[in-house]
Amino acid sequence: MVSAGKTENRSVTEQRPTPVGRPSSRSRTPVADQTRKRRPRQQRRATIVDVARASGVSLSAASYALNGKPGVSEATRALVVRTAEQLGWVPSHTARALQGQRTRVVGLVFAVDGPAQRSLSDYMMRFVNGINTELAADDRAMLVTTVDSAESELEVYRSWASQRRVDGFVITNVRRDDARLDLVQKLEIPAVIAGDVRGHSPVPSVWTDDAAAMTMTLDHLLSKGHRRIVRFSDNPHYLHAEQRAAAFEDYLAEHGLRADGNLTAAPNRVETTAQLRVLLAEPDPPTALICDSADRACQTLLALKDLGRPVPEDLALVVWDDAPVCEITTPTLTAVARDAFDYGAAVARQLVAQLSGTAAGDCQGIVSELIVRESS
Amino acid sequence: MVSAGKTENRSVTEQRPTPVGRPSSRSRTPVADQTRKRRPRQQRRATIVDVARASGVSLSAASYALNGKPGVSEATRALVVRTAEQLGWVPSHTARALQGQRTRVVGLVFAVDGPAQRSLSDYMMRFVNGINTELAADDRAMLVTTVDSAESELEVYRSWASQRRVDGFVITNVRRDDARLDLVQKLEIPAVIAGDVRGHSPVPSVWTDDAAAMTMTLDHLLSKGHRRIVRFSDNPHYLHAEQRAAAFEDYLAEHGLRADGNLTAAPNRVETTAQLRVLLAEPDPPTALICDSADRACQTLLALKDLGRPVPEDLALVVWDDAPVCEITTPTLTAVARDAFDYGAAVARQLVAQLSGTAAGDCQGIVSELIVRESS
């Protein structure tokens, strides 16, 4: 249907072969006419913004419709597709590909708050390495930078897209109302979200089921007799942290337990010790702790050592995500294990599929499992 | 001198202002002459290869001379500089900069042997993060990929340089007779080596003094009474591993001790256990071990646990390089500490200095210190 729309909108000065079985009277336009109509040939190509405006729908709805994703009614989808055909809209990355202007480079922007982060987590490092390895196997490279503000981050997206430095973006650590998702649509550049935004964004995602992993973790702790559980979040402003917090609270409330245990992790060992001292002096102190990263879990383990509270005798400890260090600590640490390398590779494959013109929707990246060790 | 040379070689059709105090009769060439001489103006710019050939010296010698580095006699340097002036040679990156064709992107290629490496070492991750953070602060990005053969690695260098995807390269894990060093000179693209190649390469380097760090480590172990010491290397084919091995053997030989303790680390815990079992059954078994990475040290610690040989009572253990895990193990691990983030940042600054036209030579990146913990 789209190719038919393109034919009808094709500038009359073009001399491309008429498709077999589809004779076009317009290709026989007299020469004088061709000359007169030369100027429109240079006109700006219709963008998805034009399609949305002409259809009278939002940009998101237009994107959902044109990317074949759920989230719009069939009537709206039909309207948007018809409008796109009439305007001769072509996805800009497809257009670029036809022009042979692919860079074979994928963009990845790290955002840090405050001072330079001297190290990535083991999880993030494996994730990035999975992306890089998968891209390299397909003869593609990764363009990387770090920004310290949301505005700089958007500026990098704009600049790399407009200068055609990258063919697409991998978007990590999605926040609520993340401006990057609107931006990549406006820029009409392929992108993949690593995270669970199913039904909330027309940008395709590769997700993990954090709610299922939380249920698995809490099932385990309840089976061990724990009734007061506290969770320490590293980055509560990320969407995945919100989702974990919500799943945590829902599960405990359903089981008739206190569900107010979502806390933000202290930044270092000394402050973690202080935080735990207060918590453990409460009338109803926790008997189990869940940490959002192996780094924080190690810090928590050292803080409990400082407080003379043995793990798992006094407190159980579970980590998201598993890391080599979890097998080196004394005691070894129970962990939610998710293969971050494979997750990164899945995200890269999804983006490569988009770049290759294969329809791309949301897909699950990896499945979590719980590895029970000495700490619980 | 070079600018004088450029002036003399300047095409006569150019109408640039004559330098003060240096009137040039050539700028008064008649109009007819200008027309006749227009063609040579388009001719191929002289490269460093041309300069080397015309001077009758090797490419390396030409590069040493033109980059102001030691390694050539003053007579050779004078000859090369004079020849470069006569040919109107300009460093190609300077020429590109004058044309405003900087990409503000730096290339970094990871080489892996065999199957995809699922994780980088803590040291490498911090090092790369230091490069990236320093570049980002200067509004530059990093183009990254992974290759699985030396030939693919050279191909990436060629392709990124010829397509002007990067302004320069950071070269890590240098090997003996590393073909990348010749290649970046031939490509005339700025590069920095992270590693100690002082006096062996005209490509500027940011180095660490591994011999001094080895002396510090062995001084410590000898002061604790150890006389039979074994060292496990992760990647014996890297130049830095060779340098560490040589420093290790020299030191022990100087102290009249067995210096045949350079071994290659086994790939996993089971094989490490087998390797240690054989080693500890020898008539003169080691009482101290040095590991080349925190990962291997942890593996060694677990293997010694499997063998029922306590650290430090039965064997002392020292790690290159320090990592957070060294404070989490039981016992905590003595480590050679080198700030990998700062090292990466120093390497990036050196490359940025080159790209900004500041003369760049070899410089020390970071100084190592020994952090003595429970394991020794």
Short mmCIF file of C-alpha atoms in Angstrom, two decimals, chain A residues 165, chain B residues 93 95-104 164 166-167:
data_model
loop_
_atom_site.label_atom_id
_atom_site.label_comp_id
_atom_site.label_asym_id
_atom_site.label_seq_id
_atom_site.Cartn_x
_atom_site.Cartn_y
_atom_site.Cartn_z
CA ARG A 165 26.94 10.11 12.75
CA HIS B 93 45.92 15.99 10.87
CA ALA B 95 45.84 19.93 7.32
CA ARG B 96 42.51 18.28 8.10
CA ALA B 97 42.03 20.61 11.04
CA LEU B 98 42.66 23.62 8.81
CA GLN B 99 39.99 22.28 6.49
CA GLY B 100 37.61 22.00 9.44
CA GLN B 101 37.19 18.30 8.94
CA ARG B 102 37.63 17.19 12.49
CA THR B 103 35.16 14.59 13.62
CA ARG B 104 35.79 15.12 17.34
CA ARG B 164 37.75 10.07 8.44
CA VAL B 166 38.00 9.40 13.78
CA ASP B 167 40.56 12.13 14.42
#
